[in-house]
PDB file of C-alpha atoms and ligand atoms in Angstrom:
ATOM      1  CA  MET A   1      74.523  -7.264  14.596  1.00 95.00           C
ATOM      2  CA  PRO A   2      78.205  -7.447  15.541  1.00 93.00           C
ATOM      3  CA  VAL A   3      80.494  -8.488  12.690  1.00 94.00           C
ATOM      4  CA  ARG A   4      82.362 -10.971  14.925  1.00 93.00           C
ATOM      5  CA  HIS A   5      79.304 -13.281  14.958  1.00 93.00           C
ATOM      6  CA  PHE A   6      79.538 -13.779  11.167  1.00 92.00           C
ATOM      7  CA  SER A   7      81.889 -15.221   8.574  1.00 93.00           C
ATOM      8  CA  VAL A   8      83.426 -12.413   6.574  1.00 95.00           C
ATOM      9  CA  PRO A   9      86.610 -12.460   4.491  1.00 94.00           C
ATOM     10  CA  LYS A  10      89.672 -11.270   6.436  1.00 94.00           C
ATOM     11  CA  HIS A  11      90.246  -8.375   4.041  1.00 95.00           C
ATOM     12  CA  TYR A  12      86.967  -6.762   5.133  1.00 95.00           C
ATOM     13  CA  GLU A  13      87.007  -7.554   8.879  1.00 92.00           C
ATOM     14  CA  THR A  14      87.909  -4.026  10.004  1.00 96.00           C
ATOM     15  CA  ASP A  15      85.812  -2.198   7.398  1.00 97.00           C
ATOM     16  CA  LEU A  16      82.335  -2.995   8.671  1.00 97.00           C
ATOM     17  CA  GLU A  17      80.252  -1.254  11.295  1.00 96.00           C
ATOM     18  CA  SER A  18      77.749  -4.097  11.573  1.00 97.00           C
ATOM     19  CA  VAL A  19      75.911  -6.837   9.708  1.00 98.00           C
ATOM     20  CA  LEU A  20      72.438  -5.509   8.878  1.00 98.00           C
ATOM     21  CA  ILE A  21      70.974  -8.507   7.012  1.00 98.00           C
ATOM     22  CA  PRO A  22      72.735 -11.885   7.078  1.00 98.00           C
ATOM     23  CA  ASN A  23      72.916 -13.955   3.897  1.00 98.00           C
ATOM     24  CA  GLY A  24      70.478 -16.600   5.167  1.00 98.00           C
ATOM     25  CA  MET A  25      67.816 -13.999   5.836  1.00 98.00           C
ATOM     26  CA  ILE A  26      68.292 -12.486   2.370  1.00 98.00           C
ATOM     27  CA  ARG A  27      67.830 -15.883   0.738  1.00 98.00           C
ATOM     28  CA  ASP A  28      64.742 -16.682   2.818  1.00 98.00           C
ATOM     29  CA  ARG A  29      63.192 -13.378   1.821  1.00 98.00           C
ATOM     30  CA  ILE A  30      63.950 -13.962  -1.867  1.00 98.00           C
ATOM     31  CA  ASP A  31      62.258 -17.366  -1.637  1.00 98.00           C
ATOM     32  CA  ARG A  32      59.085 -15.648  -0.395  1.00 98.00           C
ATOM     33  CA  LEU A  33      59.295 -12.901  -3.035  1.00 98.00           C
ATOM     34  CA  ALA A  34      59.718 -15.463  -5.808  1.00 97.00           C
ATOM     35  CA  ARG A  35      56.562 -17.276  -4.666  1.00 96.00           C
ATOM     36  CA  ASN A  36      54.599 -14.007  -4.684  1.00 96.00           C
ATOM     37  CA  ILE A  37      55.935 -13.148  -8.130  1.00 95.00           C
ATOM     38  CA  LEU A  38      54.986 -16.521  -9.581  1.00 93.00           C
ATOM     39  CA  GLU A  39      51.476 -16.351  -8.120  1.00 89.00           C
ATOM     40  CA  GLU A  40      50.925 -12.884  -9.552  1.00 89.00           C
ATOM     41  CA  CYS A  41      52.352 -13.519 -12.998  1.00 80.00           C
ATOM     42  CA  THR A  42      50.267 -16.651 -13.559  1.00 71.00           C
ATOM     43  CA  PRO A  43      48.142 -14.974 -16.267  1.00 72.00           C
ATOM     44  CA  HIS A  44      51.332 -14.606 -18.334  1.00 72.00           C
ATOM     45  CA  SER A  45      52.977 -17.697 -19.711  1.00 87.00           C
ATOM     46  CA  GLU A  46      56.334 -15.923 -20.103  1.00 94.00           C
ATOM     47  CA  ILE A  47      58.241 -13.257 -18.191  1.00 96.00           C
ATOM     48  CA  THR A  48      61.536 -11.506 -18.874  1.00 96.00           C
ATOM     49  CA  LEU A  49      63.697 -10.734 -15.860  1.00 97.00           C
ATOM     50  CA  LEU A  50      65.827  -7.649 -16.447  1.00 97.00           C
ATOM     51  CA  CYS A  51      68.874  -7.632 -14.187  1.00 98.00           C
ATOM     52  CA  VAL A  52      70.250  -4.192 -13.327  1.00 97.00           C
ATOM     53  CA  LEU A  53      74.031  -4.672 -13.202  1.00 96.00           C
ATOM     54  CA  LYS A  54      76.154  -4.838 -11.308  1.00 95.00           C
ATOM     55  CA  GLY A  55      74.555  -4.525  -7.887  1.00 96.00           C
ATOM     56  CA  ALA A  56      71.585  -6.821  -8.495  1.00 98.00           C
ATOM     57  CA  TYR A  57      73.426  -9.809  -9.905  1.00 97.00           C
ATOM     58  CA  LEU A  58      73.252 -11.951  -6.747  1.00 98.00           C
ATOM     59  CA  PHE A  59      69.613 -11.038  -6.084  1.00 98.00           C
ATOM     60  CA  PHE A  60      68.860 -11.874  -9.711  1.00 98.00           C
ATOM     61  CA  SER A  61      70.773 -15.143  -9.609  1.00 98.00           C
ATOM     62  CA  GLU A  62      69.062 -16.298  -6.392  1.00 98.00           C
ATOM     63  CA  MET A  63      65.661 -15.182  -7.699  1.00 98.00           C
ATOM     64  CA  ILE A  64      66.099 -17.144 -10.941  1.00 97.00           C
ATOM     65  CA  SER A  65      67.215 -20.250  -9.024  1.00 97.00           C
ATOM     66  CA  VAL A  66      64.130 -20.176  -6.810  1.00 98.00           C
ATOM     67  CA  LEU A  67      61.785 -19.463  -9.732  1.00 96.00           C
ATOM     68  CA  MET A  68      63.234 -22.387 -11.695  1.00 95.00           C
ATOM     69  CA  ARG A  69      62.826 -24.716  -8.697  1.00 96.00           C
ATOM     70  CA  LEU A  70      59.223 -23.600  -8.079  1.00 95.00           C
ATOM     71  CA  ASN A  71      58.410 -23.867 -11.780  1.00 93.00           C
ATOM     72  CA  VAL A  72      59.225 -27.580 -11.849  1.00 92.00           C
ATOM     73  CA  ASP A  73      56.296 -28.385  -9.537  1.00 89.00           C
ATOM     74  CA  ARG A  74      53.773 -26.176 -11.278  1.00 89.00           C
ATOM     75  CA  PRO A  75      51.098 -27.554 -13.608  1.00 89.00           C
ATOM     76  CA  ASN A  76      51.350 -24.282 -15.589  1.00 87.00           C
ATOM     77  CA  PRO A  77      55.024 -23.223 -15.420  1.00 91.00           C
ATOM     78  CA  VAL A  78      56.062 -19.753 -16.526  1.00 94.00           C
ATOM     79  CA  ARG A  79      58.807 -19.503 -19.152  1.00 95.00           C
ATOM     80  CA  ILE A  80      61.585 -17.223 -17.940  1.00 96.00           C
ATOM     81  CA  HIS A  81      63.823 -15.118 -20.168  1.00 96.00           C
ATOM     82  CA  VAL A  82      66.736 -12.974 -19.025  1.00 97.00           C
ATOM     83  CA  GLU A  83      68.057  -9.589 -20.081  1.00 97.00           C
ATOM     84  CA  PHE A  84      70.680  -7.300 -18.592  1.00 97.00           C
ATOM     85  CA  VAL A  85      71.258  -3.567 -18.334  1.00 97.00           C
ATOM     86  CA  ARG A  86      74.033  -1.581 -16.690  1.00 96.00           C
ATOM     87  CA  LEU A  87      73.139   1.506 -14.654  1.00 93.00           C
ATOM     88  CA  SER A  88      75.604   3.744 -12.932  1.00 82.00           C
ATOM     89  CA  SER A  89      75.308   6.937 -10.976  1.00 75.00           C
ATOM     90  CA  TYR A  90      77.373   6.561  -7.807  1.00 61.00           C
ATOM     91  CA  ALA A  91      80.865   7.728  -6.919  1.00 64.00           C
ATOM     92  CA  ASN A  92      82.025   6.909  -3.391  1.00 69.00           C
ATOM     93  CA  ASP A  93      78.757   6.841  -1.402  1.00 72.00           C
ATOM     94  CA  VAL A  94      77.133   9.774  -3.181  1.00 70.00           C
ATOM     95  CA  SER A  95      74.816   9.813  -6.162  1.00 67.00           C
ATOM     96  CA  THR A  96      76.235  11.994  -8.948  1.00 67.00           C
ATOM     97  CA  GLY A  97      72.657  12.738  -9.978  1.00 70.00           C
ATOM     98  CA  HIS A  98      73.368  11.612 -13.530  1.00 82.00           C
ATOM     99  CA  VAL A  99      72.142   8.106 -14.370  1.00 88.00           C
ATOM    100  CA  ARG A 100      73.901   6.323 -17.246  1.00 91.00           C
ATOM    101  CA  ILE A 101      72.010   3.454 -18.891  1.00 93.00           C
ATOM    102  CA  LEU A 102      74.172   1.067 -20.893  1.00 93.00           C
ATOM    103  CA  GLY A 103      73.602  -2.065 -22.933  1.00 92.00           C
ATOM    104  CA  LEU A 104      69.813  -2.166 -23.069  1.00 90.00           C
ATOM    105  CA  ASN A 105      68.607  -4.630 -25.707  1.00 89.00           C
ATOM    106  CA  LEU A 106      65.685  -2.566 -26.996  1.00 84.00           C
ATOM    107  CA  ALA A 107      64.506  -5.099 -29.587  1.00 86.00           C
ATOM    108  CA  GLY A 108      64.600  -7.932 -27.037  1.00 87.00           C
ATOM    109  CA  LEU A 109      62.173  -6.147 -24.718  1.00 94.00           C
ATOM    110  CA  TYR A 110      59.441  -5.251 -27.201  1.00 94.00           C
ATOM    111  CA  GLY A 111      56.063  -6.731 -26.226  1.00 95.00           C
ATOM    112  CA  LYS A 112      57.500  -8.595 -23.205  1.00 95.00           C
ATOM    113  CA  HIS A 113      56.217  -8.851 -19.640  1.00 96.00           C
ATOM    114  CA  LEU A 114      59.195  -7.347 -17.821  1.00 97.00           C
ATOM    115  CA  LEU A 115      60.250  -7.749 -14.232  1.00 97.00           C
ATOM    116  CA  ILE A 116      63.096  -5.389 -13.346  1.00 98.00           C
ATOM    117  CA  ILE A 117      65.457  -6.797 -10.733  1.00 98.00           C
ATOM    118  CA  GLU A 118      67.290  -4.030  -8.854  1.00 98.00           C
ATOM    119  CA  ASP A 119      69.444  -4.096  -5.728  1.00 98.00           C
ATOM    120  CA  ILE A 120      68.335  -0.931  -3.958  1.00 98.00           C
ATOM    121  CA  VAL A 121      66.062   2.066  -4.370  1.00 97.00           C
ATOM    122  CA  ASP A 122      67.515   5.082  -2.595  1.00 96.00           C
ATOM    123  CA  THR A 123      66.437   8.408  -4.130  1.00 95.00           C
ATOM    124  CA  GLY A 124      64.442   6.499  -6.764  1.00 96.00           C
ATOM    125  CA  ARG A 125      66.126   8.451  -9.562  1.00 94.00           C
ATOM    126  CA  SER A 126      67.707   5.416 -11.249  1.00 95.00           C
ATOM    127  CA  ALA A 127      64.393   3.566 -11.206  1.00 97.00           C
ATOM    128  CA  ILE A 128      62.517   6.432 -12.838  1.00 96.00           C
ATOM    129  CA  ALA A 129      65.269   6.949 -15.455  1.00 95.00           C
ATOM    130  CA  LEU A 130      65.208   3.250 -16.349  1.00 96.00           C
ATOM    131  CA  LEU A 131      61.401   3.083 -16.504  1.00 97.00           C
ATOM    132  CA  GLU A 132      61.333   6.089 -18.835  1.00 95.00           C
ATOM    133  CA  GLU A 133      63.904   4.488 -21.111  1.00 94.00           C
ATOM    134  CA  LEU A 134      62.002   1.177 -21.070  1.00 95.00           C
ATOM    135  CA  ARG A 135      58.778   2.839 -22.145  1.00 92.00           C
ATOM    136  CA  ARG A 136      60.452   3.413 -25.522  1.00 90.00           C
ATOM    137  CA  THR A 137      60.790  -0.361 -25.978  1.00 90.00           C
ATOM    138  CA  GLU A 138      56.989  -0.788 -25.713  1.00 93.00           C
ATOM    139  CA  PRO A 139      56.932  -3.748 -23.316  1.00 96.00           C
ATOM    140  CA  ALA A 140      53.591  -5.487 -22.624  1.00 95.00           C
ATOM    141  CA  SER A 141      53.953  -4.791 -18.902  1.00 95.00           C
ATOM    142  CA  VAL A 142      56.612  -3.692 -16.427  1.00 97.00           C
ATOM    143  CA  ARG A 143      56.969  -4.592 -12.761  1.00 97.00           C
ATOM    144  CA  PHE A 144      59.804  -3.652 -10.446  1.00 98.00           C
ATOM    145  CA  ALA A 145      61.442  -5.781  -7.740  1.00 98.00           C
ATOM    146  CA  SER A 146      64.061  -4.247  -5.458  1.00 98.00           C
ATOM    147  CA  LEU A 147      65.837  -6.205  -2.749  1.00 98.00           C
ATOM    148  CA  LEU A 148      66.103  -3.033  -0.672  1.00 98.00           C
ATOM    149  CA  LEU A 149      64.169   0.205  -0.261  1.00 98.00           C
ATOM    150  CA  LYS A 150      66.053   2.833   1.688  1.00 98.00           C
ATOM    151  CA  LYS A 151      64.317   5.317   4.002  1.00 97.00           C
ATOM    152  CA  SER A 152      66.065   8.181   2.264  1.00 95.00           C
ATOM    153  CA  PRO A 153      65.297  11.853   2.951  1.00 96.00           C
ATOM    154  CA  HIS A 154      65.843  12.344  -0.807  1.00 93.00           C
ATOM    155  CA  TRP A 155      63.336   9.648  -1.846  1.00 93.00           C
ATOM    156  CA  ASN A 156      61.207  10.716  -4.837  1.00 94.00           C
ATOM    157  CA  GLY A 157      58.270   8.509  -3.828  1.00 96.00           C
ATOM    158  CA  PHE A 158      58.913   5.666  -6.274  1.00 97.00           C
ATOM    159  CA  ARG A 159      57.670   2.445  -4.649  1.00 97.00           C
ATOM    160  CA  PRO A 160      58.677  -0.876  -6.269  1.00 98.00           C
ATOM    161  CA  ASP A 161      56.018  -3.571  -6.773  1.00 98.00           C
ATOM    162  CA  TYR A 162      58.161  -6.004  -4.760  1.00 98.00           C
ATOM    163  CA  VAL A 163      60.514  -5.041  -1.923  1.00 98.00           C
ATOM    164  CA  GLY A 164      62.713  -7.414   0.060  1.00 98.00           C
ATOM    165  CA  PHE A 165      63.577  -5.183   3.011  1.00 98.00           C
ATOM    166  CA  ILE A 166      62.994  -1.564   4.002  1.00 98.00           C
ATOM    167  CA  ILE A 167      66.281  -0.322   5.450  1.00 98.00           C
ATOM    168  CA  PRO A 168      67.487   2.728   7.392  1.00 96.00           C
ATOM    169  CA  ASP A 169      69.304   5.594   5.681  1.00 96.00           C
ATOM    170  CA  ALA A 170      72.831   4.125   5.800  1.00 94.00           C
ATOM    171  CA  PHE A 171      75.292   3.115   3.081  1.00 95.00           C
ATOM    172  CA  LEU A 172      75.207  -0.673   2.665  1.00 97.00           C
ATOM    173  CA  VAL A 173      77.696  -3.003   1.053  1.00 97.00           C
ATOM    174  CA  GLY A 174      77.817  -6.734   0.386  1.00 98.00           C
ATOM    175  CA  TYR A 175      75.584  -9.202  -1.435  1.00 98.00           C
ATOM    176  CA  ALA A 176      76.892  -7.595  -4.683  1.00 98.00           C
ATOM    177  CA  LEU A 177      76.440  -3.994  -3.492  1.00 97.00           C
ATOM    178  CA  ASP A 178      79.716  -2.111  -3.783  1.00 96.00           C
ATOM    179  CA  TYR A 179      81.657   0.846  -2.528  1.00 96.00           C
ATOM    180  CA  ASN A 180      83.857   1.870  -5.469  1.00 93.00           C
ATOM    181  CA  GLU A 181      83.801  -1.758  -6.687  1.00 94.00           C
ATOM    182  CA  HIS A 182      84.823  -3.248  -3.315  1.00 96.00           C
ATOM    183  CA  PHE A 183      82.632  -5.502  -1.125  1.00 97.00           C
ATOM    184  CA  ARG A 184      80.731  -7.263  -3.911  1.00 97.00           C
ATOM    185  CA  ASP A 185      82.457 -10.426  -2.618  1.00 96.00           C
ATOM    186  CA  LEU A 186      80.802 -10.264   0.801  1.00 97.00           C
ATOM    187  CA  ASP A 187      77.888 -12.604   1.669  1.00 96.00           C
ATOM    188  CA  HIS A 188      75.965 -10.385   4.080  1.00 98.00           C
ATOM    189  CA  LEU A 189      74.472  -6.907   3.748  1.00 98.00           C
ATOM    190  CA  CYS A 190      76.606  -4.752   6.005  1.00 98.00           C
ATOM    191  CA  ILE A 191      76.957  -1.143   7.089  1.00 97.00           C
ATOM    192  CA  LEU A 192      80.320   0.328   6.099  1.00 96.00           C
ATOM    193  CA  ASN A 193      82.304   2.193   8.768  1.00 96.00           C
ATOM    194  CA  ASP A 194      83.755   5.681   8.268  1.00 95.00           C
ATOM    195  CA  GLU A 195      87.376   4.450   8.224  1.00 96.00           C
ATOM    196  CA  ALA A 196      86.556   2.161   5.291  1.00 96.00           C
ATOM    197  CA  LYS A 197      84.813   4.981   3.421  1.00 95.00           C
ATOM    198  CA  ALA A 198      88.040   6.981   3.661  1.00 94.00           C
ATOM    199  CA  LYS A 199      90.228   3.958   2.877  1.00 94.00           C
ATOM    200  CA  TYR A 200      88.448   3.045  -0.362  1.00 94.00           C
ATOM    201  CA  GLN A 201      87.552   6.575  -1.433  1.00 93.00           C
ATOM    202  CA  VAL A 202      88.425   7.640  -4.970  1.00 86.00           C
ATOM    203  CA  SER A 203      89.182  11.213  -5.906  1.00 76.00           C
ATOM    204  CA  LEU A 204      87.168  12.172  -8.965  1.00 67.00           C
ATOM    205  CA  THR A 205      89.339  15.154  -9.772  1.00 64.00           C
ATOM    206  CA  SER A 206      92.820  13.637  -9.366  1.00 61.00           C
ATOM    207  CA  ASN A 207      91.903  10.310 -11.005  1.00 61.00           C
ATOM    208  CA  PRO A 208      90.254  10.794 -14.399  1.00 55.00           C
ATOM    209  CA  MET A 209      89.588   7.045 -14.629  1.00 58.00           C
ATOM    210  CA  ALA A 210      87.557   7.155 -11.411  1.00 59.00           C
ATOM    211  CA  ALA A 211      84.437   8.123 -13.324  1.00 55.00           C
ATOM    212  CA  LEU A 212      84.566   4.649 -14.862  1.00 54.00           C
ATOM    213  CA  LEU A 213      84.183   3.169 -11.387  1.00 52.00           C
ATOM    214  CA  MET A 214      80.803   4.763 -10.848  1.00 54.00           C
ATOM    215  CA  SER A 215      78.236   2.012 -10.644  1.00 51.00           C
TER     216      SER A 215
HETATM  217  P1  LIG B   1      68.904   5.840  -6.548  1.00 88.53           P
HETATM  218  O1  LIG B   1      68.976   6.249  -7.985  1.00 88.53           O
HETATM  219  O2  LIG B   1      67.595   5.231  -6.131  1.00 88.53           O
HETATM  220  O3  LIG B   1      69.320   6.951  -5.631  1.00 88.53           O
HETATM  221  O4  LIG B   1      70.011   4.759  -6.303  1.00 88.53           O
HETATM  222  C1  LIG B   1      70.011   3.591  -6.962  1.00 88.53           C
HETATM  223  C2  LIG B   1      71.402   3.019  -7.078  1.00 88.53           C
HETATM  224  O5  LIG B   1      72.355   3.687  -6.228  1.00 88.53           O
HETATM  225  C3  LIG B   1      71.382   1.615  -6.607  1.00 88.53           C
HETATM  226  O6  LIG B   1      71.001   0.760  -7.629  1.00 88.53           O
HETATM  227  C4  LIG B   1      72.818   1.427  -6.142  1.00 88.53           C
HETATM  228  O7  LIG B   1      73.628   1.091  -7.238  1.00 88.53           O
HETATM  229  C5  LIG B   1      73.220   2.772  -5.601  1.00 88.53           C
HETATM  230  N1  LIG B   1      73.012   2.844  -4.133  1.00 88.53           N
HETATM  231  C6  LIG B   1      72.068   3.531  -3.473  1.00 88.53           C
HETATM  232  N2  LIG B   1      72.163   3.335  -2.132  1.00 88.53           N
HETATM  233  C7  LIG B   1      73.199   2.488  -1.967  1.00 88.53           C
HETATM  234  C8  LIG B   1      73.796   1.882  -0.803  1.00 88.53           C
HETATM  235  O8  LIG B   1      73.397   2.045   0.355  1.00 88.53           O
HETATM  236  N3  LIG B   1      74.854   1.067  -1.037  1.00 88.53           N
HETATM  237  C9  LIG B   1      75.348   0.831  -2.293  1.00 88.53           C
HETATM  238  N4  LIG B   1      76.390   0.022  -2.384  1.00 88.53           N
HETATM  239  N5  LIG B   1      74.799   1.364  -3.407  1.00 88.53           N
HETATM  240  C10 LIG B   1      73.740   2.184  -3.233  1.00 88.53           C
HETATM  241 MG1  LIG B   2      71.417  -0.939  -8.601  1.00 88.53          MG
HETATM  242 MG1  LIG B   3      77.430   0.789  -6.900  1.00 88.53          MG
END
């Protein structure tokens, strides 16, 4: 959808090809997902939501808000705990192939019913790397919710238990998804244009600190 029909901050107006999923639609979809999740986790009295930083923080925050609201009206509410992990593998719009997992609270996950909250599954490599690492923490169960599943030619076949939207093979920004740490402050999920990719590109060889930006 054309960007001019939406509210976007001035500093991003010329960087976007189109709005793929407007904020309202994202929030509606999360409402539905949260209801499905609550119905299916009813046998458990507690779940631990594991937020994969940074890209999933808005999805996670909206999901928690809806779950808390729904919980209030339930005769058998589910206690919700939160944990965080930082994954990074991207530089510019390309996966480096190496997934770094930082800040996992191994002791806090032992014996828990985990629900991983991720922004997007592209190749599926990050998901598999995280699931392998989590197995070491011996959780009681693990489910995976991703706001987006990309139709990627490099997809490894990993299918999350919960998916918000299946999207075309394009590089998206907004709703906390970044391009070299830009665009996390954009409400809608948008397709980045080529000029913006060049404008915000970081050189990994000339800037040794650029590796720190990968996320
Ligand atoms: P995968 O390991 O499945 O290839 O990629 C997972 C991670 O790569 C995501 O969690 C996200 O951080 C990043 N990623 C993949 N596709 C996109 C995209 O279209 N836009 C942005 N901003 N990040 C992406
Ligand atoms: Mg992510
Ligand atoms: Mg990123």
